[in-house]
Coordinates of C-alpha atoms (C1' of nucleotides) in Angstrom, one line a residue:
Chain A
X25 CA 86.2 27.3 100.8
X26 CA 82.8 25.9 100.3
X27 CA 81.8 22.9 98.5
X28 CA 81.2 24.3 94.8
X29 CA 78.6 21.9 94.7
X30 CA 76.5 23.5 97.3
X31 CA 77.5 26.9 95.9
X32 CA 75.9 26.0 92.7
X33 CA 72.9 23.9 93.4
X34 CA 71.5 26.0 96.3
X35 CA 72.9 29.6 96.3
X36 CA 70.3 30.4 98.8
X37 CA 71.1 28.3 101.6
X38 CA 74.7 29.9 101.4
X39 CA 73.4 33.4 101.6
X40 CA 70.9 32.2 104.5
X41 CA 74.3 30.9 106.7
X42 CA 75.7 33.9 106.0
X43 CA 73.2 36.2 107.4
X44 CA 73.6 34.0 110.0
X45 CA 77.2 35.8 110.9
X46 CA 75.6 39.5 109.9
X47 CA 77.4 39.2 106.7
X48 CA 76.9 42.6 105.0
X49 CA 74.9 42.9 101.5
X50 CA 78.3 42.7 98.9
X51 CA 79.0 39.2 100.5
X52 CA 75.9 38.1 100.2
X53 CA 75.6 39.3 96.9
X54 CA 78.6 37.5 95.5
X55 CA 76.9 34.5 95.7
X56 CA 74.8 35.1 92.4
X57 CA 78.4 36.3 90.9
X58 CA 79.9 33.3 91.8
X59 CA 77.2 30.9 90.2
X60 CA 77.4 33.0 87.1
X61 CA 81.0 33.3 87.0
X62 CA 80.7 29.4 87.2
X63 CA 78.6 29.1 84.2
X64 CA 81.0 31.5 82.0
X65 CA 83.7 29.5 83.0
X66 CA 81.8 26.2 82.0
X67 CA 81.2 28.0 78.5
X68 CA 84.5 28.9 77.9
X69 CA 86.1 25.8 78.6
X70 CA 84.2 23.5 76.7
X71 CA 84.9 25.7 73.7
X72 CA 88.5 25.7 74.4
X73 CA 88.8 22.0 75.0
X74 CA 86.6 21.2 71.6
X75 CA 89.1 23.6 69.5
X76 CA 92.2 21.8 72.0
X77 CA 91.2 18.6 70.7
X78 CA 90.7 19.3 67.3
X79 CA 94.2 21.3 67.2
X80 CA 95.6 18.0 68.6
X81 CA 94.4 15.5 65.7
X82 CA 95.8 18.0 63.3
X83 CA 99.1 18.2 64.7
X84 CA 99.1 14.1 64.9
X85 CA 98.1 14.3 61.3
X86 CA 101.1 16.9 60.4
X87 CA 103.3 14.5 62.1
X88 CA 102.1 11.5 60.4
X89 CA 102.7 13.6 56.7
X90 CA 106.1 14.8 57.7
X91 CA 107.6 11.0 58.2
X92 CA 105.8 9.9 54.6
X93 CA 107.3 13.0 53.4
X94 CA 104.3 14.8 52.0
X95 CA 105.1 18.6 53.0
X96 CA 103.0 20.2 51.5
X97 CA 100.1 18.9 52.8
X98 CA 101.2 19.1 56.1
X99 CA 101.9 23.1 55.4
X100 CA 98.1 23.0 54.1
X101 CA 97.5 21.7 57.8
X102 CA 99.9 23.7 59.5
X103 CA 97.7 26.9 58.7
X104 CA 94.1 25.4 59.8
X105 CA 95.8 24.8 63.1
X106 CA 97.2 28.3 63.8
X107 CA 93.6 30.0 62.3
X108 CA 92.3 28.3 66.0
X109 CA 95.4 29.4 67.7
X110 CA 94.6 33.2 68.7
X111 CA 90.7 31.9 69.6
X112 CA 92.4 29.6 72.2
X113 CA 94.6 32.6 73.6
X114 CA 91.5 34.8 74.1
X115 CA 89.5 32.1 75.9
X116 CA 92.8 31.3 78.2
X117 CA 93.0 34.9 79.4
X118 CA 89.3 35.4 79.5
X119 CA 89.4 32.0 81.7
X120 CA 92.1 33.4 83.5
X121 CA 90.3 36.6 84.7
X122 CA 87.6 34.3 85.6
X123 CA 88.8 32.1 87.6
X124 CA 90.8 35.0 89.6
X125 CA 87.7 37.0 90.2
X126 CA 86.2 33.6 91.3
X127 CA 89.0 32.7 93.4
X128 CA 89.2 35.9 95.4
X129 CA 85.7 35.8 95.7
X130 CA 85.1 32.2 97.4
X131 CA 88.0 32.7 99.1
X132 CA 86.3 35.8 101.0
X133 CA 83.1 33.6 101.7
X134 CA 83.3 32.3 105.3
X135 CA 81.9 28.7 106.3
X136 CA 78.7 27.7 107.0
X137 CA 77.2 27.3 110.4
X138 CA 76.3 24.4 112.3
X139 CA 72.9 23.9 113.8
X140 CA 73.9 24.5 117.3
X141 CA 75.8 27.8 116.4
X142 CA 73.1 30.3 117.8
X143 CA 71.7 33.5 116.6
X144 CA 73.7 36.9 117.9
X145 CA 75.8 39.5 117.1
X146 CA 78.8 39.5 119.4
X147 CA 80.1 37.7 122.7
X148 CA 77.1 38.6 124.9
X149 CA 74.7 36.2 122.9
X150 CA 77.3 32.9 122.9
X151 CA 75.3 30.3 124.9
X152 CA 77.0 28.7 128.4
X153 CA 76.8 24.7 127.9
X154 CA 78.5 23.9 131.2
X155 CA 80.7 25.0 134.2
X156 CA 83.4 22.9 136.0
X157 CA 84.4 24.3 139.6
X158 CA 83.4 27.0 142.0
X159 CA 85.1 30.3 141.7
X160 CA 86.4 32.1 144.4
X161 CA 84.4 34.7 145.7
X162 CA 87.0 37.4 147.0
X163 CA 88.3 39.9 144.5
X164 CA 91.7 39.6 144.1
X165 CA 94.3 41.8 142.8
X166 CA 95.3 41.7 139.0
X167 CA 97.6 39.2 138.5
X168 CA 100.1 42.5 137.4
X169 CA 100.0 43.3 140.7
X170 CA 100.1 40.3 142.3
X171 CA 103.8 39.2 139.8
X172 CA 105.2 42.1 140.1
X173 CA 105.0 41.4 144.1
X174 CA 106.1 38.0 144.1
X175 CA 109.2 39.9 141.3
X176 CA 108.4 37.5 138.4
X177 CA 107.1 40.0 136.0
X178 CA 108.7 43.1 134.4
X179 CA 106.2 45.4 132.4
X180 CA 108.2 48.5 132.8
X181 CA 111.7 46.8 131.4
X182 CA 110.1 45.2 128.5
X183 CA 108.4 48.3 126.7
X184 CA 112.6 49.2 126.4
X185 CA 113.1 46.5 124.3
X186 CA 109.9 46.8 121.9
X187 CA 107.4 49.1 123.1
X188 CA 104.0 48.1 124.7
X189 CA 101.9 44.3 125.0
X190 CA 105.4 42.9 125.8
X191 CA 106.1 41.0 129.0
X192 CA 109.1 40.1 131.0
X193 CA 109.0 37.0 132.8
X194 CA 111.5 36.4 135.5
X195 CA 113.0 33.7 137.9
X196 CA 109.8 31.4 138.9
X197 CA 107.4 33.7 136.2
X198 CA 109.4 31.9 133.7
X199 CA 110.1 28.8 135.1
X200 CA 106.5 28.6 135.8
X201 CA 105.7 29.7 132.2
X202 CA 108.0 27.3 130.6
X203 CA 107.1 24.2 133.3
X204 CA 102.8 25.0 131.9
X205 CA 104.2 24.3 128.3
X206 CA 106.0 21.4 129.5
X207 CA 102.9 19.9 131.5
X208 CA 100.7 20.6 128.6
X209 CA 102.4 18.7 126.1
X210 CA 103.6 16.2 128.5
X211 CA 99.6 15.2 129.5
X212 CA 98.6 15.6 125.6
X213 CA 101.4 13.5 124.1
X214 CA 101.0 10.8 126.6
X215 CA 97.7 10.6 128.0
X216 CA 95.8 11.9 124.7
X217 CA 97.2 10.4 121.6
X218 CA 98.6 13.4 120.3
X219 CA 102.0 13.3 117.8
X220 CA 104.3 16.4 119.3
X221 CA 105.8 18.8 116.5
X222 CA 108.0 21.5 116.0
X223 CA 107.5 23.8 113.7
X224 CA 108.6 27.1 111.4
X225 CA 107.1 29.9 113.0
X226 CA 107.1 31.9 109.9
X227 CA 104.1 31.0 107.4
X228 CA 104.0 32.1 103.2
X229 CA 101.2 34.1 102.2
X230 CA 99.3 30.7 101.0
X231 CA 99.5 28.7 104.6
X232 CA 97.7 31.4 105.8
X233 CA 95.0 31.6 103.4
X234 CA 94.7 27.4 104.0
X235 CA 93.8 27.7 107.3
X236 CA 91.9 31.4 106.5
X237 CA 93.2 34.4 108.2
X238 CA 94.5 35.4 104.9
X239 CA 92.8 37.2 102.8
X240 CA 90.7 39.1 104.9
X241 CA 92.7 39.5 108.4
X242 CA 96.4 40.8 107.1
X243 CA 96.2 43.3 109.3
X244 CA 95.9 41.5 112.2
X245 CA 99.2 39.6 111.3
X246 CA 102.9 40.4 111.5
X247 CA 104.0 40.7 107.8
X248 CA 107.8 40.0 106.8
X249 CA 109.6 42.6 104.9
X250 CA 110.4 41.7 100.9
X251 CA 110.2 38.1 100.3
X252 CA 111.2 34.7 102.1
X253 CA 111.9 32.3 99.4
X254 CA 110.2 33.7 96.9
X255 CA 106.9 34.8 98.4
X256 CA 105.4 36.9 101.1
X257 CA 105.5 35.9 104.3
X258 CA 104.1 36.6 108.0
X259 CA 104.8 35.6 111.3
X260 CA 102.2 32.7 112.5
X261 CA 99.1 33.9 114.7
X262 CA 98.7 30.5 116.1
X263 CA 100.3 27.2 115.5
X264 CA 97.3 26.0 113.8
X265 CA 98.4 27.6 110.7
X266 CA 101.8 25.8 110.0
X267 CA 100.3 22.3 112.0
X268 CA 96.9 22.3 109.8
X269 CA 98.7 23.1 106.5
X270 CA 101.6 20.1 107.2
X271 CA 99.5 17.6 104.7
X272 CA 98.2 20.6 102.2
X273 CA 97.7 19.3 98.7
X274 CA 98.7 15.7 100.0
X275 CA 95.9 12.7 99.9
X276 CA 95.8 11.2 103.3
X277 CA 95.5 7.2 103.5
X278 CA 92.0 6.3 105.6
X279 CA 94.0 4.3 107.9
X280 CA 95.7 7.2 108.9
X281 CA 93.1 9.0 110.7
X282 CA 92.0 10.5 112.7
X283 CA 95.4 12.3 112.7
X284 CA 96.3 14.0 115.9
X285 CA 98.8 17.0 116.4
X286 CA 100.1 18.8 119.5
X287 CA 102.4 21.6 119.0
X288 CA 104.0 24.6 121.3
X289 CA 105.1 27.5 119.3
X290 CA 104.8 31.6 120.1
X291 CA 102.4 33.2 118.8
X292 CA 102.4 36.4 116.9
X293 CA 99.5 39.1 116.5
X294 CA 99.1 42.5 115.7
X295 CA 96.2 43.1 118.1
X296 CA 95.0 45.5 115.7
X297 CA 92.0 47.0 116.4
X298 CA 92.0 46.2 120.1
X299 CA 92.9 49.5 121.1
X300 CA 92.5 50.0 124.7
X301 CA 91.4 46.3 125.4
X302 CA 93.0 44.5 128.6
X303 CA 96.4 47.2 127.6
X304 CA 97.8 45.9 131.6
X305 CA 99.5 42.5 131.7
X306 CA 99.5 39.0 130.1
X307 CA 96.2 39.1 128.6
X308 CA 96.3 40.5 125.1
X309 CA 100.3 40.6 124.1
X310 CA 102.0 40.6 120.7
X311 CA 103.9 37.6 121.3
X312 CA 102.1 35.1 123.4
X313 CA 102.9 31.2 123.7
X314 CA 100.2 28.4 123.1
X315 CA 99.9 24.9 122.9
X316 CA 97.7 23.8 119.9
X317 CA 95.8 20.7 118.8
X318 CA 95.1 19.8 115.8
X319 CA 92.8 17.0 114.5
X320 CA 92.6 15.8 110.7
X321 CA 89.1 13.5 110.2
X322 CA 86.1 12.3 108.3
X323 CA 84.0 14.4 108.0
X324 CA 81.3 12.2 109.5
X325 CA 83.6 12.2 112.6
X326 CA 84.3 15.7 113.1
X327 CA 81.4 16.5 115.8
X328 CA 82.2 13.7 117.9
X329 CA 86.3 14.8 117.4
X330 CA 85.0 18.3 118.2
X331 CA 83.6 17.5 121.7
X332 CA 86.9 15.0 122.4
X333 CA 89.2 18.1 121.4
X334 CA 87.3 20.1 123.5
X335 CA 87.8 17.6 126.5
X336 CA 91.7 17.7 126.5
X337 CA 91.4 21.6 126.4
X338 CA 89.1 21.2 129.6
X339 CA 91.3 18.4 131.2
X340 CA 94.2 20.6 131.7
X341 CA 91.9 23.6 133.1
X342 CA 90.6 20.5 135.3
X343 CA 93.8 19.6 136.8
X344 CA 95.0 23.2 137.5
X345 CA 91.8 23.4 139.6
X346 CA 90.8 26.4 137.4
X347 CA 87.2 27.3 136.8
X348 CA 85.6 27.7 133.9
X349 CA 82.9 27.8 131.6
X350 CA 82.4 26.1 128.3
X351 CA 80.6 28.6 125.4
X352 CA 78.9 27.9 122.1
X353 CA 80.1 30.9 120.1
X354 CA 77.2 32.8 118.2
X355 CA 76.7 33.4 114.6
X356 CA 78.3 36.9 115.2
X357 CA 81.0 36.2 116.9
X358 CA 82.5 32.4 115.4
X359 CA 85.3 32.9 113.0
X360 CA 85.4 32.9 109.6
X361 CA 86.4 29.8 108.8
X362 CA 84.4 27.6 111.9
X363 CA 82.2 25.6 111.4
X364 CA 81.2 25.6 114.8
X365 CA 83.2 26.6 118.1
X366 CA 83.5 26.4 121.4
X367 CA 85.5 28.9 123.8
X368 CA 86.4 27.7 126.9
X369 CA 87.0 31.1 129.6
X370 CA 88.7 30.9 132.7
X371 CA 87.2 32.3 136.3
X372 CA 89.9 35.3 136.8
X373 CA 88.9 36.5 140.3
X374 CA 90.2 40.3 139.6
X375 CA 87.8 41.0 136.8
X376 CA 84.8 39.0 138.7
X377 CA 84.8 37.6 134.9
X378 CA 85.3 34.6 132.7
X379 CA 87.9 35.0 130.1
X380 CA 88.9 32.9 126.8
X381 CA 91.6 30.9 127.6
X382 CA 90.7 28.6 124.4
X383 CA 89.0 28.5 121.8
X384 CA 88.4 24.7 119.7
X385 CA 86.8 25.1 116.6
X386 CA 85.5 22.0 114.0
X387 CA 86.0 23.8 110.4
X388 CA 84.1 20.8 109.1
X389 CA 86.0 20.6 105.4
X390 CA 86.6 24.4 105.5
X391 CA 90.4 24.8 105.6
X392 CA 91.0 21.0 104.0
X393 CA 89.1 22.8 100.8
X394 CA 91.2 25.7 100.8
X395 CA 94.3 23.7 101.1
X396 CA 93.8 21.0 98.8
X397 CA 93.7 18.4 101.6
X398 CA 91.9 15.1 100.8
X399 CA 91.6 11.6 102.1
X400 CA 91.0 8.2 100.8
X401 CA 87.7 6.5 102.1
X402 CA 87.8 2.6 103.0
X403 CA 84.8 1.1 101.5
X404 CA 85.4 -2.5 102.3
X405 CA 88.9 -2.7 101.4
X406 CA 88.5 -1.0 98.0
X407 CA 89.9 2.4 96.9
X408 CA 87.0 5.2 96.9
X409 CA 87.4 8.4 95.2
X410 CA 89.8 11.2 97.4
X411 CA 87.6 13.6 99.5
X412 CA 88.2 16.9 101.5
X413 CA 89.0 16.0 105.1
X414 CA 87.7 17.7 108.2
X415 CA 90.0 19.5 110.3
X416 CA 89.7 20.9 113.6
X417 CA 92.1 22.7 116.6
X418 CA 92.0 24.3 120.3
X419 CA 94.1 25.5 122.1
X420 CA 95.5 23.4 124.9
X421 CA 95.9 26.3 126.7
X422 CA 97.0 29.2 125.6
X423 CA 100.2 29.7 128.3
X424 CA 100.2 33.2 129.6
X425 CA 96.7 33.0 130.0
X426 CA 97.0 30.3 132.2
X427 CA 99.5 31.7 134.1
X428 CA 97.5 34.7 135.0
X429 CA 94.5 32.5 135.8
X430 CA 97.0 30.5 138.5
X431 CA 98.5 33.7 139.8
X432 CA 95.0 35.3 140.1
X433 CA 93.0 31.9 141.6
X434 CA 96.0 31.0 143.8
X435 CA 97.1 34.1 145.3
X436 CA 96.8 33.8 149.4
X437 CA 96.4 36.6 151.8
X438 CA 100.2 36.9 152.4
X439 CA 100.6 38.0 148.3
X440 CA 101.9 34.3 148.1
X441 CA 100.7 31.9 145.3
X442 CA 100.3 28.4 145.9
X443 CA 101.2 26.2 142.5
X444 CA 98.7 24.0 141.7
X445 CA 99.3 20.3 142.5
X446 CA 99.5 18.4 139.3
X447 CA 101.8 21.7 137.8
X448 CA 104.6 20.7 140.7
X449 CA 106.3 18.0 139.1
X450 CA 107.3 20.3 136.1
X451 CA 107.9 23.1 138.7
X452 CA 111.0 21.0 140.4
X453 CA 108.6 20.6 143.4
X454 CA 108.0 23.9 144.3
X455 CA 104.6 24.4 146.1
X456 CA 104.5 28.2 146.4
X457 CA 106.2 31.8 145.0
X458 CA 106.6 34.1 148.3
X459 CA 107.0 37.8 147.0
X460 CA 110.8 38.5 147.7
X461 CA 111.5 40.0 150.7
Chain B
rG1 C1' 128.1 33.3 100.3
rG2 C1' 130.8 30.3 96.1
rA3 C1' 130.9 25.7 92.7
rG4 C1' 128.5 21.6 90.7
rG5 C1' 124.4 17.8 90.0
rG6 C1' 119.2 16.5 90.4
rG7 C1' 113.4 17.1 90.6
rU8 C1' 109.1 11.9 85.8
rG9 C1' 102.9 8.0 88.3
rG10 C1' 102.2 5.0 95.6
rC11 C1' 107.8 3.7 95.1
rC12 C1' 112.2 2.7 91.8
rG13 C1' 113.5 4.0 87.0
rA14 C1' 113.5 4.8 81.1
rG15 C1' 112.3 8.6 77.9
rU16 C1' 115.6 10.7 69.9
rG17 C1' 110.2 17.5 69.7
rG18 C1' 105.2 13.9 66.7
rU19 C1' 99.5 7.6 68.8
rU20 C1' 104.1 8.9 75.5
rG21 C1' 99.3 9.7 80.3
rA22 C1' 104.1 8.4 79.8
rA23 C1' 108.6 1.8 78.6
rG24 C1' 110.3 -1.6 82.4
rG25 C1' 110.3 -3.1 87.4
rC26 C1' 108.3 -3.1 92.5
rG27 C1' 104.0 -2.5 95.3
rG28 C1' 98.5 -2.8 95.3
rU29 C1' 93.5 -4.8 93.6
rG30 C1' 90.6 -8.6 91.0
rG31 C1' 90.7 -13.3 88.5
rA32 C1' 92.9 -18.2 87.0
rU33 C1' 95.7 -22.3 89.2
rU34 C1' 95.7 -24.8 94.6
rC35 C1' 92.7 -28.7 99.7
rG36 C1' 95.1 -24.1 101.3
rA37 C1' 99.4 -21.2 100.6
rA38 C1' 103.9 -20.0 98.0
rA39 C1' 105.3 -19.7 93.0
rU40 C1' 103.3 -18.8 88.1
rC41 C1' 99.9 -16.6 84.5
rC42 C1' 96.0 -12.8 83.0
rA43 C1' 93.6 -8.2 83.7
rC44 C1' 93.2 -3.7 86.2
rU45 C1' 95.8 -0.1 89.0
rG46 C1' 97.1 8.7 89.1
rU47 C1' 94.7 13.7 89.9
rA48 C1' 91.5 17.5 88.4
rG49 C1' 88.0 19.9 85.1
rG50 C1' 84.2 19.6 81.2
rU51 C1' 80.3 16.5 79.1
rU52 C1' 76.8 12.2 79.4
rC53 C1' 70.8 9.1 82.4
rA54 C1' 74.8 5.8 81.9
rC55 C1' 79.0 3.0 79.2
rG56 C1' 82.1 6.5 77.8
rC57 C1' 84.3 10.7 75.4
rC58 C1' 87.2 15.2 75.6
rU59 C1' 90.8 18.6 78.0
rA60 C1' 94.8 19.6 81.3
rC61 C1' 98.8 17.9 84.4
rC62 C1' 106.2 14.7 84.0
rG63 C1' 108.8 20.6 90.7
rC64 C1' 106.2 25.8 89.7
rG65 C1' 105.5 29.8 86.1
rG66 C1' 106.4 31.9 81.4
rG67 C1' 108.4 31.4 76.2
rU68 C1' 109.6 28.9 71.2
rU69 C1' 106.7 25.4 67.8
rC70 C1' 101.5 23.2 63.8
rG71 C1' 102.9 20.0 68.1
rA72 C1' 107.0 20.2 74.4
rA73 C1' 108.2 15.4 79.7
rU74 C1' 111.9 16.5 75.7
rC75 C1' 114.4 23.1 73.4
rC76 C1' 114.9 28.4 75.9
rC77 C1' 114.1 31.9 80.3
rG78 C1' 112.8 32.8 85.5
rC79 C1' 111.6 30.8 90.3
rC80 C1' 111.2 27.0 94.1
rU81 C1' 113.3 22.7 96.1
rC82 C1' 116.7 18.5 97.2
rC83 C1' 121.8 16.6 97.1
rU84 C1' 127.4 17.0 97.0
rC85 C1' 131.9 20.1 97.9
rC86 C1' 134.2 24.8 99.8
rG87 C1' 133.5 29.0 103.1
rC88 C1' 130.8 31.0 107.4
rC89 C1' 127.8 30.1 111.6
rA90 C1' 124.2 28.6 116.8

RNA sequence: GGAGGGGUGGCCGAGUGGUUGAAGGCGGUGGAUUCGAAAUCCACUGUAGGUUCACGCCUACCGCGGGUUCGAAUCCCGCCUCCUCCGCCA
């Protein structure tokens, strides 16, 4: 959500960010409804709060007559107070619509942009910053081919169990999968600062508008049937979504941050839309497994958080030996609720191509607006008034991802694939998968 | 799944339908006292919205949502959640 502040005092910068992101026309043109929905509102409630206050010296006065006894003035009274009572119903349902029309619109508005965010409309116009490493030149095979060889992935068996963009991962596929988790949260927990959580992978309809897939990307989420305690619920895209909402509504302490999260959960998408996109292998699944980070911080702090996120994303790619390229996303292509965001794609030899393997975005105070999370400044030891935090997350890496990028970066002549050095220790020692005999 | 008991300010804990935004205590901040500290004393100490140049004033909030009433933390209904016991279960 944005700053109503900004909303109201300069509509026009708000429409200029989002033509930024191509926004169409109705978007853009729900900034003048929001400022004059504001002013409605405004109205309305300083007319009910004048006939509130006025209702609540009589009733004080109606009391006071009761306990001397006087009845009949207090019946006298009784009546002025209920004359004002339908006026206040009318202006509590008008204020009612308003505020829903209001909500559902600012909650559709996306963030602004950053400076550095550049013009574009979709993935061809995001802007290369660096490159670590030198990517192997041969083609290889796809890393389908190249598991299915060394017998560590089953496509065929696992469209039995629920149909297509499901994997099977066997003997070293899964140790391998499940030893990349390990090393991830192992270098971030220990090396990195980060607090390791478990948590629900099942969201409520709310969580998901906190963080902002919800309301405009249901469709691209797994949705529960009937209700989970009471209110709709969804499987989690991303762990960002439980992680970032875990201090929703709460005012954080200044001491506290920057707070900094690392989680592993499986992820859960619908892929819709992305028919006939990377439909072979690991790349675009509906279950996939991540580690995520997750940063809570001032918002003064947030860039410099941003390129520190960004850095643990990069130092696992690093120690894999994995080349890759870091992008600045453009206007088109950023998400709806970044601020600003930078993917980092992997070298996959098989494509001759660089493909997301994570994506760390700064949502500025985005999300911590939509969620109700605040902070408490330290001004020289004295309590300052709460205000919305920053929050930011990557992914530190997404897993099957990163397995294809080993299989397909590693894979020797002889179909073998050498494990990268730093992974061995959570591989039990193991320096190479030989395709089975 | 069955039975029962709770959800009040940062924390603990009162609260008969009518100056209760909420006693009291703890904690915190400022001040007095002190060479300094402890102890003691005094004051302040929630969030949001509206309004004002500002001091301030007004409104709402006692798990959430509805209802009864001139007036609800207090009465009624629904939901969420926590705890205890029984059953079941990885």
């Amino acid at each position: 959500m944005l700053d109503p502040r900004i909303l109201a005092d300069d509509p026009d910068l708000v429409k200029a960010h989002l033509m930024r992101r191509n926004a169409d026309d109705s978007l853009i043109s729900s900034v003048d409804r929001l400022v004059e929905l504001r002013d409605n509102r405004n109205a309305l409630i300083a007319e009910g709060d004048e006939l509130r206050a006025a209702r609540n010296t009589l009733s004080k006065q109606i009391g006071a007559l009761m306990r001397e006894g006087k009845r009949d003035e207090a019946e006298g009274i009784k009546a002025e107070v209920a004359a004002g009572k339908d006026r206040i119903a009318a202006i509590d349902e008008e204020l009612a619509q308003i505020e829903a029309e209001r909500h559902a619109l600012s909650m559709a508005l996306p963030n602004l942009l950053h400076d550095d965010v550049p013009p574009g409309n979709g993935d061809e116009d995001n802007l290369e910053v660096r490159r670590w490493g030198t990517p192997r030149e041969d083609a290889t095979e796809s890393h389908v081919e190249i598991a299915e060889k060394l017998g560590i992935l089953d496509v065929e068996r696992s469209t039995k169990l629920a149909g297509a963009r499901f994997a099977v991962l066997k003997g070293h596929g899964a140790r391998l999968e499940r030893a990349l988790i390990n090393f991830f949260l192992d270098v971030h927990t220990t090396e990195h600062g980060y607090e390791e959580l478990m948590v629900p992978y099942i969201a409520h309809r709310s969580i998901l508008e906190g963080t902002g897939q919800l309301p405009k990307f249901e469709a691209d989420l797994f949705k529960l049937q009937g209700e989970l305690n009471g209110q709709d619920a969804f499987l989690i895209p991303t762990a960002e979504v439980p992680v970032t909402n875990l201090h929703r509504e709460e005012i954080l302490a200044g001491e506290e941050l920057p707070k900094k999260y690392c989680a592993f959960t499986p992820c859960f998408r619908s892929e819709a839309g992305s028919a006939g996109k990377d439909v072979r292998g690991l790349i675009r699944q509906h279950q996939f497994h991540k580690v995520e980070l997750v940063w809570f911080v001032e918002p003064e702090k947030a860039e410099e958080a941003h390129e520190q996120l960004t850095g643990h994303a990069e130092t696992i790619l690093q120690r894999l030996g994995l080349p890759y390229r870091v992008m600045t996303l453009c206007g088109g292509d950023i998400s709806f609720s970044a601020h600003k965001c930078y993917d980092l794609e992997v070298w996959l030899p098989s494509q001759g191509a660089f493909r997301e393997i994570s994506s760390c975005s700064n949502f500025d105070t985005f999300q911590a607006r939509r969620m109700g999370l605040r902070y408490r400044p330290e001004t020289d030891g004295k309590k300052a008034k709460p205000r919305a935090a920053a929050t930011l997350n990557g992914s530190g890496l997404a897993v099957g991802r990163t397995l294809v990028a080993i299989l397909e970066n590693y894979v020797q002549d002889d179909g073998s694939v050498v494990i990268p050095e730093a992974l061995r220790p959570w591989m039990g020692g193991i320096e190479r998968i030989t395709p089975k005999a």
